[in-house]
Short mmCIF file of C-alpha atoms and ligand atoms in Angstrom, two decimals:
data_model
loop_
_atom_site.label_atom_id
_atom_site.label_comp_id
_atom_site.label_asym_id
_atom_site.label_seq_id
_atom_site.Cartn_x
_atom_site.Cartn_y
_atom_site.Cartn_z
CA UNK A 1 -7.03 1.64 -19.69
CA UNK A 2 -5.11 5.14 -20.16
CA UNK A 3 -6.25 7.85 -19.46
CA UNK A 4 -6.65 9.02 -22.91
CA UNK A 5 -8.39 6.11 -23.88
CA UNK A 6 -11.12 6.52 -22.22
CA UNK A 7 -14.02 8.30 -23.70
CA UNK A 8 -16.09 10.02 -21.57
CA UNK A 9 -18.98 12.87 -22.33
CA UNK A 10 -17.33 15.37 -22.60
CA UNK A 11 -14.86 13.80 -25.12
CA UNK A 12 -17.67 12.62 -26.84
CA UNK A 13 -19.58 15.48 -26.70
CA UNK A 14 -16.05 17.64 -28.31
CA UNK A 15 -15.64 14.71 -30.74
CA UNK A 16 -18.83 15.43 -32.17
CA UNK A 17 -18.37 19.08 -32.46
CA UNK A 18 -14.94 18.22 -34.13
CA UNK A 19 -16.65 16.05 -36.59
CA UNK A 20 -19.49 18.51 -37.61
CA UNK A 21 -16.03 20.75 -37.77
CA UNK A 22 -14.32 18.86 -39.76
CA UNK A 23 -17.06 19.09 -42.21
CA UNK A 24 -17.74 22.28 -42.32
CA UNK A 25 -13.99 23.90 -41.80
CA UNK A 26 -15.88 27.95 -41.43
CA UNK A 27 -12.90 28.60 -39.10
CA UNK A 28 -10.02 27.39 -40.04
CA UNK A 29 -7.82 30.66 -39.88
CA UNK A 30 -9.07 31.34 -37.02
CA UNK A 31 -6.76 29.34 -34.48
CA UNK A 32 -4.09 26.57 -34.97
CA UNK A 33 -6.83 24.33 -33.62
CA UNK A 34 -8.33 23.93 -37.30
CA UNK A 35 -5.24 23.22 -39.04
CA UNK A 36 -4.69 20.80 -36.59
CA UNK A 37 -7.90 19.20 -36.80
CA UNK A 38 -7.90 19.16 -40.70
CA UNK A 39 -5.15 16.62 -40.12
CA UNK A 40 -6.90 13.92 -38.78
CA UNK A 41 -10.01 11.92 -39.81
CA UNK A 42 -10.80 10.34 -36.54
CA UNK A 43 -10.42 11.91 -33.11
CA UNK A 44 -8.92 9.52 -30.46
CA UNK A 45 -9.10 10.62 -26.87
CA UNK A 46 -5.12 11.65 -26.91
CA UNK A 47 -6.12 13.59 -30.08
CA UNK A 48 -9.81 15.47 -28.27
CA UNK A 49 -6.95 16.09 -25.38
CA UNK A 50 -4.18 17.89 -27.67
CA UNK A 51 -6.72 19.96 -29.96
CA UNK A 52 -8.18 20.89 -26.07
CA UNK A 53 -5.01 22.31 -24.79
CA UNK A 54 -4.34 24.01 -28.10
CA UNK A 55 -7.49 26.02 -27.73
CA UNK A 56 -7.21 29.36 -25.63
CA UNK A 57 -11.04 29.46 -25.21
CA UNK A 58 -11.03 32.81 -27.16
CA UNK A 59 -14.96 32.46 -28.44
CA UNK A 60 -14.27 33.11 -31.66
CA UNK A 61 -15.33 30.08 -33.47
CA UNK A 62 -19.01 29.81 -31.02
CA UNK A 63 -19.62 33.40 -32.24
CA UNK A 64 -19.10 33.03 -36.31
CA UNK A 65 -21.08 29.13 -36.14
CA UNK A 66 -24.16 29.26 -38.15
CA UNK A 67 -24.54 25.78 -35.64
CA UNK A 68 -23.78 27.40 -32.71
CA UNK A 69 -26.93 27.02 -30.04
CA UNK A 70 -30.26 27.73 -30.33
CA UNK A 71 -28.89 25.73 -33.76
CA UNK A 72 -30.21 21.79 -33.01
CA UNK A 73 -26.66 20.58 -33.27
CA UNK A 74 -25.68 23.34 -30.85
CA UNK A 75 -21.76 23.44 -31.69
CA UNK A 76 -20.20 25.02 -28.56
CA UNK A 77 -16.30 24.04 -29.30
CA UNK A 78 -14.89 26.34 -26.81
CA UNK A 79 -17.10 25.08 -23.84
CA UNK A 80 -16.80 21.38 -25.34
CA UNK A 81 -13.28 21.94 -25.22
CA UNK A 82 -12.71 23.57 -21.68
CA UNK A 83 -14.27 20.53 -19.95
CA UNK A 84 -11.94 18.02 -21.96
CA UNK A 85 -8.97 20.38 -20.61
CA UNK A 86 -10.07 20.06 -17.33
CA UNK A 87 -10.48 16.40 -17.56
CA UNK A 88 -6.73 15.94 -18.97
CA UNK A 89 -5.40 18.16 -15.96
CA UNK A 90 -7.02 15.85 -14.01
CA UNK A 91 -6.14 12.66 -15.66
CA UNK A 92 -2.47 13.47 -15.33
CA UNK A 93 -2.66 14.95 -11.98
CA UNK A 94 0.55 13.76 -9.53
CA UNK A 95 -0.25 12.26 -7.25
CA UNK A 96 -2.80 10.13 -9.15
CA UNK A 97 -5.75 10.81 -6.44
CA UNK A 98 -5.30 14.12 -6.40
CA UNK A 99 -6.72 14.56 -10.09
CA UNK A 100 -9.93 14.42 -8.08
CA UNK A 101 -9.25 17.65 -6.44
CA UNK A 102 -10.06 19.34 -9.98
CA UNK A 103 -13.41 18.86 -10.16
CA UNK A 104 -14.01 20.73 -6.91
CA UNK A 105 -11.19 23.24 -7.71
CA UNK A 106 -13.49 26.31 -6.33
CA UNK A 107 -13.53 24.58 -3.34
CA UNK A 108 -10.32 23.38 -3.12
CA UNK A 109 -8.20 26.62 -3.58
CA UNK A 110 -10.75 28.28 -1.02
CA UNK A 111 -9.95 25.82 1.74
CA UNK A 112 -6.08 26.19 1.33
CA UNK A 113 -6.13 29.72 1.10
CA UNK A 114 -7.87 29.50 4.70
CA UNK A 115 -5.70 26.37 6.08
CA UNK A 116 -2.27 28.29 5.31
CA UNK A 117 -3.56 32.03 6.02
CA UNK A 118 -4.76 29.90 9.38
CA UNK A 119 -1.54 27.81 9.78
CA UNK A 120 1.01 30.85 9.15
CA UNK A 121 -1.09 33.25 11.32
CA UNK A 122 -1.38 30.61 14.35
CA UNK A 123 2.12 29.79 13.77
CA UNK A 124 3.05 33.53 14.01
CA UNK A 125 0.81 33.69 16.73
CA UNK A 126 2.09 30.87 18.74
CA UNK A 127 5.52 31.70 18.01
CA UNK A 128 5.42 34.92 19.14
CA UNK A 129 4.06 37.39 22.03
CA UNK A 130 0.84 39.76 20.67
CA UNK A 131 4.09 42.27 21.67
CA UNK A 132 6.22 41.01 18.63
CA UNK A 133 3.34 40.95 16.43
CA UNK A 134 1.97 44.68 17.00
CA UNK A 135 5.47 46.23 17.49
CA UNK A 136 7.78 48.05 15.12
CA UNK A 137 10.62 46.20 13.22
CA UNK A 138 12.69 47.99 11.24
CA UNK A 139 16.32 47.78 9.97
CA UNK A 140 18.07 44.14 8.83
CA UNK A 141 16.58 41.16 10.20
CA UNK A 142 12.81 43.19 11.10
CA UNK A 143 10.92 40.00 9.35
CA UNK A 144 12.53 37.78 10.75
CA UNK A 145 11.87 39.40 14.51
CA UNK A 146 8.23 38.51 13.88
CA UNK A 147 8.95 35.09 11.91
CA UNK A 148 11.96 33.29 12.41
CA UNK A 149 14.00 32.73 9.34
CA UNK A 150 14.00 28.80 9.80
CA UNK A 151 10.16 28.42 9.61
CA UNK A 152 9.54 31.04 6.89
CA UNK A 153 12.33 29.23 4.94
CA UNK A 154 11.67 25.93 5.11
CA UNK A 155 8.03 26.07 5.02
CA UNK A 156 7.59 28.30 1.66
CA UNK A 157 10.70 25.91 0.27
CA UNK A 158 8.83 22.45 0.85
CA UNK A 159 5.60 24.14 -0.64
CA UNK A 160 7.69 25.25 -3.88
CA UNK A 161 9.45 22.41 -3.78
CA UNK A 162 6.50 20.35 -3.58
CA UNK A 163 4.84 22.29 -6.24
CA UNK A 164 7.24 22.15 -8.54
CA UNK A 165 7.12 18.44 -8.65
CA UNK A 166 3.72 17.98 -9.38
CA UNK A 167 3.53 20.28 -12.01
CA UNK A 168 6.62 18.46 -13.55
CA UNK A 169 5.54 14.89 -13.22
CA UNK A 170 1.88 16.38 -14.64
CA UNK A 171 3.27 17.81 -17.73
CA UNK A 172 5.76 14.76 -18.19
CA UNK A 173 2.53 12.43 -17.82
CA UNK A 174 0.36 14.53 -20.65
CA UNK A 175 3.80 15.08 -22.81
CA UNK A 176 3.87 10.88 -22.75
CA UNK A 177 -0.01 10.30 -23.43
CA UNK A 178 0.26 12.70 -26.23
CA UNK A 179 2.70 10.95 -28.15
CA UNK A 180 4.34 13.99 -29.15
CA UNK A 181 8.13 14.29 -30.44
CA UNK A 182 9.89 17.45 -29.86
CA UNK A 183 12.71 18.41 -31.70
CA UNK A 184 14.98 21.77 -30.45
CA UNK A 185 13.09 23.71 -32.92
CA UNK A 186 9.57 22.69 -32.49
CA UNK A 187 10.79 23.67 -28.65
CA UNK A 188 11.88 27.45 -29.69
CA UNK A 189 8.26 28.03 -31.37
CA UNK A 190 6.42 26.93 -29.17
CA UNK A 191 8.11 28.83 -26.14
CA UNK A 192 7.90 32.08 -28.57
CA UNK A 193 4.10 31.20 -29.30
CA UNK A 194 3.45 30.94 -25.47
CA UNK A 195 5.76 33.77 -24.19
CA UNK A 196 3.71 36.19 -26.85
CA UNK A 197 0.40 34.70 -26.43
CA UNK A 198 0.73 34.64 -30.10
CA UNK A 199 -2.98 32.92 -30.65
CA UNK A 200 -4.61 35.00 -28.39
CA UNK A 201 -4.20 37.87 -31.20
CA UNK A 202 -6.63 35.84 -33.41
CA UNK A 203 -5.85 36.80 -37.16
CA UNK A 204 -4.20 40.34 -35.88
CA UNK A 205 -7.92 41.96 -34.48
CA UNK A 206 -7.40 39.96 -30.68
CA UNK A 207 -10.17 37.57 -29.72
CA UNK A 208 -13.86 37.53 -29.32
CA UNK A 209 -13.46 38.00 -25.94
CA UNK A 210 -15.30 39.36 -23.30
CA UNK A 211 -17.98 39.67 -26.46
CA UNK A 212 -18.59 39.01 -30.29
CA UNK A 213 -16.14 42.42 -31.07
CA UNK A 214 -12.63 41.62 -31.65
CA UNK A 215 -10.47 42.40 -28.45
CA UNK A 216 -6.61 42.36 -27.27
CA UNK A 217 -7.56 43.30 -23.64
CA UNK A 218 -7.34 40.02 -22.64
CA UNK A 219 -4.19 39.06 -24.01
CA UNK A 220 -2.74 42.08 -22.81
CA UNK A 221 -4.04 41.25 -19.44
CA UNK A 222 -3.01 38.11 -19.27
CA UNK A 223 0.72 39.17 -20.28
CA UNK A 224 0.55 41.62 -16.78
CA UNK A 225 -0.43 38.76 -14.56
CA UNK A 226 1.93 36.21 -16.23
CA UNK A 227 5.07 38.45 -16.18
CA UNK A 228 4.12 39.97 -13.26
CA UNK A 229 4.34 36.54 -11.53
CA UNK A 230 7.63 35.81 -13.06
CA UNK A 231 8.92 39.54 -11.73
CA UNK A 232 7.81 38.45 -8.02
CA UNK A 233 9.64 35.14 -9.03
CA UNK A 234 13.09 36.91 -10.10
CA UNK A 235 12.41 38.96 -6.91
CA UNK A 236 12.29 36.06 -4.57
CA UNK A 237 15.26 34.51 -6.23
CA UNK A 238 17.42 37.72 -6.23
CA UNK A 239 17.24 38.16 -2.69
CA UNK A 240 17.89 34.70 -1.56
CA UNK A 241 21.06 35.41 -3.55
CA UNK A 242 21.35 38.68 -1.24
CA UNK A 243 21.00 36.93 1.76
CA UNK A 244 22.73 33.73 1.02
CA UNK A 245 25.61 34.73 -1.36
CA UNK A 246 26.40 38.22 0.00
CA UNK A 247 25.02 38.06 3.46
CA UNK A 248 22.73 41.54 3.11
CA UNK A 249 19.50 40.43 4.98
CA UNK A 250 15.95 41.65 4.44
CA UNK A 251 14.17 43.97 4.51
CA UNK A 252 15.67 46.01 1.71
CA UNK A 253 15.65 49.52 0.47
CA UNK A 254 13.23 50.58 -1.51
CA UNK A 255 15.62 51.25 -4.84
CA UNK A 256 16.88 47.69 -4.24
CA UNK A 257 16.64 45.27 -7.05
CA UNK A 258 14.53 43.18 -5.26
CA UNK A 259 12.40 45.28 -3.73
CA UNK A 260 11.92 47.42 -7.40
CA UNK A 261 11.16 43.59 -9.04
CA UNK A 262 8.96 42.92 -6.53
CA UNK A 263 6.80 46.02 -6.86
CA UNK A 264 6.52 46.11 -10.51
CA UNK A 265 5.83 42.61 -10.33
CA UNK A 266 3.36 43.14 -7.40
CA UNK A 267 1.35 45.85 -9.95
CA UNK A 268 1.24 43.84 -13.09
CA UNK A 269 -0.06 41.51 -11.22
CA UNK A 270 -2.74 43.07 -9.70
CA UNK A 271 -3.61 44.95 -13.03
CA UNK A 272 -3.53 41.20 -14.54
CA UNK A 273 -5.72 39.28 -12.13
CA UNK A 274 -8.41 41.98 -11.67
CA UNK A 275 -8.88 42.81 -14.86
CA UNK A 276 -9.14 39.14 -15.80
CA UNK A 277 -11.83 38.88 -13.23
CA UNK A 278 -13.50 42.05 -14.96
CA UNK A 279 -13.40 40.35 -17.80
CA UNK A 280 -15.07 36.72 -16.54
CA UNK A 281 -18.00 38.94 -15.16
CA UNK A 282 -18.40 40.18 -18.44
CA UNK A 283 -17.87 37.52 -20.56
CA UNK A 284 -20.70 35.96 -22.85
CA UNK A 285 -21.87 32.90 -20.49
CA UNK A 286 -23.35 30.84 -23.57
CA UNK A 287 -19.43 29.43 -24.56
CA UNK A 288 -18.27 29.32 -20.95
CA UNK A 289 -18.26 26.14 -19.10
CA UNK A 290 -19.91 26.36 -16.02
CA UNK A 291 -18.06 23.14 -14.12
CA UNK A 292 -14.75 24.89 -14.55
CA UNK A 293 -15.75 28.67 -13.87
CA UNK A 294 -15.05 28.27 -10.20
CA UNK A 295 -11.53 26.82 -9.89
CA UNK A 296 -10.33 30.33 -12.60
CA UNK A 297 -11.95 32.85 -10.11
CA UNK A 298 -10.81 31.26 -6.77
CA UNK A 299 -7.17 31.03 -8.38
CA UNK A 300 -7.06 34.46 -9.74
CA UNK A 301 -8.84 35.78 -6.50
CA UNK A 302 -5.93 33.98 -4.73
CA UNK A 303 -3.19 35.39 -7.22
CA UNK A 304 -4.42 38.68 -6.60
CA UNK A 305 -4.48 38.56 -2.81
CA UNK A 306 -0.58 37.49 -2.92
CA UNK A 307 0.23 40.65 -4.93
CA UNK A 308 -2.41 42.81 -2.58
CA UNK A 309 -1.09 41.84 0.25
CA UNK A 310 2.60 42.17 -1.05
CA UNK A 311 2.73 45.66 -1.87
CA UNK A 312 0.31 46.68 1.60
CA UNK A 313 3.24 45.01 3.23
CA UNK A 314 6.21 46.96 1.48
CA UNK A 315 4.27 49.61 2.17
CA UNK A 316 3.62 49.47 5.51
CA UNK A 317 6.77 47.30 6.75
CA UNK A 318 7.99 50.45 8.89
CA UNK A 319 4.47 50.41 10.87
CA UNK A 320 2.99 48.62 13.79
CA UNK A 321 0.89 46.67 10.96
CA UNK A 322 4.33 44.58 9.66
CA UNK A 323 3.82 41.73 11.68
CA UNK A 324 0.39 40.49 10.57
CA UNK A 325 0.59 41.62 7.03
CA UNK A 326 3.58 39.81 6.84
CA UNK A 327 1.90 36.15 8.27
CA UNK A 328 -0.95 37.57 6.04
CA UNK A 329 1.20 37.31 2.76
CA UNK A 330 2.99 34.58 3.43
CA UNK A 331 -0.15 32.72 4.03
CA UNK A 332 -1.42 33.55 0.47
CA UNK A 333 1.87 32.73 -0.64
CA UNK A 334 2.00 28.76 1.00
CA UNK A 335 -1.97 28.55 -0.09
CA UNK A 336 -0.54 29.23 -3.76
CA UNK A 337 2.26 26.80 -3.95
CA UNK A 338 0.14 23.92 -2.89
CA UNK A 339 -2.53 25.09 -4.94
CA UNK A 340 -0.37 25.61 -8.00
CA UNK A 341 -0.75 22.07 -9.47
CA UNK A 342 -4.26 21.45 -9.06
CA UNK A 343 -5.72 24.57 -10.59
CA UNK A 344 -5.56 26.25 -13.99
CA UNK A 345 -2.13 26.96 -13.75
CA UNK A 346 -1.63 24.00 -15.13
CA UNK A 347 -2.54 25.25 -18.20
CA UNK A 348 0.32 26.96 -18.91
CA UNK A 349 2.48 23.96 -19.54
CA UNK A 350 -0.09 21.45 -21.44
CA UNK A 351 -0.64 24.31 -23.59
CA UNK A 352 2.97 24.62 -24.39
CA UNK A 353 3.47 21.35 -24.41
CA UNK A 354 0.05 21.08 -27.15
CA UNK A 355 1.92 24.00 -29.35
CA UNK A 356 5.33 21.79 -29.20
CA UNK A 357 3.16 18.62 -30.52
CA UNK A 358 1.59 21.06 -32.97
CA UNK A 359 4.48 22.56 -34.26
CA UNK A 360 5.96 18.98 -34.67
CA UNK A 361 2.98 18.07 -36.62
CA UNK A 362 3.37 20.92 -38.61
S1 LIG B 401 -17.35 26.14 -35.22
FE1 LIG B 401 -19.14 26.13 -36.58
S2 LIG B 401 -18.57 27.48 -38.27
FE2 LIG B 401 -16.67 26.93 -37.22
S3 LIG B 401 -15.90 25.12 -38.30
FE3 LIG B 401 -17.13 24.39 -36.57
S4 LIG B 401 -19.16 24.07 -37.43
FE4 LIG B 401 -18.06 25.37 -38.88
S1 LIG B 402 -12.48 29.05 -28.94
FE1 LIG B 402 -10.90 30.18 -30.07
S2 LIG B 402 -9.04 29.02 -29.68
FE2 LIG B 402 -10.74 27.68 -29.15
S3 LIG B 402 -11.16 26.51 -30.98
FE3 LIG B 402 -12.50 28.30 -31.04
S4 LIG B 402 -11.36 29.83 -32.24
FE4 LIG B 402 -9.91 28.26 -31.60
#
């Protein structure tokens, strides 16, 4: 049976809520989950997944629902809704058995942060004297003095590399369950809806988030840690151009275009991911779902202690420090890329994916 055939309870726990919804229709400005639920009658499990990944948990529907608990019917849509996302990340995971791995995400992230901080820091270790290690590098080629360029290369590569086609086979896997059709413009608006976080501003006030009063922290903070990531990307990228295409090999200056993406992207990220955490601790429990709660704080935990340890180690890369810092980083870095398509990352792309359906069905 597909995956999206099955009903299971939390699909029919969210179909119910969507029916009771669907009668009611209190919120339907409030996010393009509504309108798309007004067009249906029945709610298939393909459908419970779509109108899932459309919502952006923002609260604002549990806190304006005269049904909402200690109501009998207790309508919870955003925590109905979070466990069918987690579900369909699952469901579509690549390779199939690893869609278990979400349901102990917490776990999971934990114990490959410690394997690859474990497996870069042996390596370093191993490779190297404790001389190498706890000596000063500096000028071209310092990194690569405390880990040669072949094993830093090729390791982080087959990690991206390996990353990258997960999450691509994932979101092919959902896009085909969903039965979307995506024409170029349906495309451009959803990309612009995602790139601005354009439902996160609720009707113009920002969501009910980390409370009932309307908020754009959290969109705002979620734009630092997004970007900020894609800085550290463009980083990356620019200096394998440097080293590959015009032979200049790290470490760079500090005015450097890598270096200055780096950093900025090294801040926003750390602004990003602990304020996000901030916010989780604050957040209203009653429309959070517990089963997921883990898996967000263990990645964001891990996306901050990439950026942490990123900017300790441009700071200190002239210091006796370098080596372990940099086996430290790189670490959090390998830990990431296998993490990446197992955790809520993943949400980045069903949701766009969702918003390209959506604006097709518009
Ligand atoms: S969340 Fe509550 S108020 Fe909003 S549409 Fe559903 S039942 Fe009505
Ligand atoms: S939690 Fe927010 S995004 Fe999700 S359905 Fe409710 S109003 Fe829409």
């Amino acid at each position: 049976m597909p995956a999206t055939e099955m009903t299971t309870e939390a699909m029919a726990d969210a179909r119910r809520n969507m029916e009771i919804c669907n009668g009611c229709r209190y919120c339907e400005g409030f996010c393009a989950v509504f309108p798309a639920m007004q067009r249906r009658r029945e709610f298939s499990g393909a459908d419970l997944d779509h109108l899932a990944n459309l919502c952006h948990g923002c609260q604002g529907c549990f806190h304006a629902c005269q049904y909402a608990p200690p109501h009998p019917w207790g309508i919870n849509v955003p925590q109905a809704f979070a466990v069918v996302r987690a579900e369909s990340y699952a469901a579509h995971a690549w390779p199939k058995p690893m869609g278990q791995v979400f349901a102990r995400n917490g776990t999971l992230v934990s114990l490959l942060t410690a394997i690859a901080v474990t497996l870069v820091l042996a390596l370093a270790g191993i490779l190297q004297s404790g001389d190498v290690m706890l000596a000063t590098h500096t000028g071209p080629g310092a990194f690569f003095a405390v880990i040669p360029y072949g094993v830093m290369v090729w390791t982080a590569s087959a990690a991206f590399l390996y990353a990258l086609l997960a999450l691509a086979m994932a979101t092919a896997s959902y896009w085909r369950a969903s039965g979307g059709k995506a024409r170029p413009i349906h495309i451009a608006r959803a990309i612009h809806d995602a790139m601005t976080l354009k439902n996160l501003g609720g009707g113009g006030d920002g969501c009910n988030y980390p409370g009932e009063g309307f908020s754009h922290v959290r969109r705002w903070l979620h734009h630092a840690m997004a970007y900020g990531f894609l800085l550290c990307f463009a980083a990356t990228s620019v200096a394998t151009i440097f080293h590959h295409g015009l032979g200049w090999i790290a470490p760079y200056s500090p005015i450097s275009l890598p270096v200055l993406l780096g950093t900025i992207g090294g801040i926003l990220m750390l602004i990003g991911t602990t304020g996000l955490l901030w916010l989780k601790v604050l957040a209203d429990p009653a429309p959070l779902a517990r089963a997921v709660l883990g898996g967000e704080y263990a990645m964001l935990i891990l996306l901050a202690s990439v950026a942490k340890t990123g900017l300790l180690l441009l700071l200190l890369r002239a210091t006796p420090l370098m080596g372990w810092l940099l086996a430290l980083h790189l670490g959090f870095v390998l830990a990431l890329f296998l993490a990446l398509p197992y955790s809520k990352f993943v949400h980045g792309l069903f949701r766009t994916a969702a918003l390209i359906r959506d604006h097709g069905e518009r």
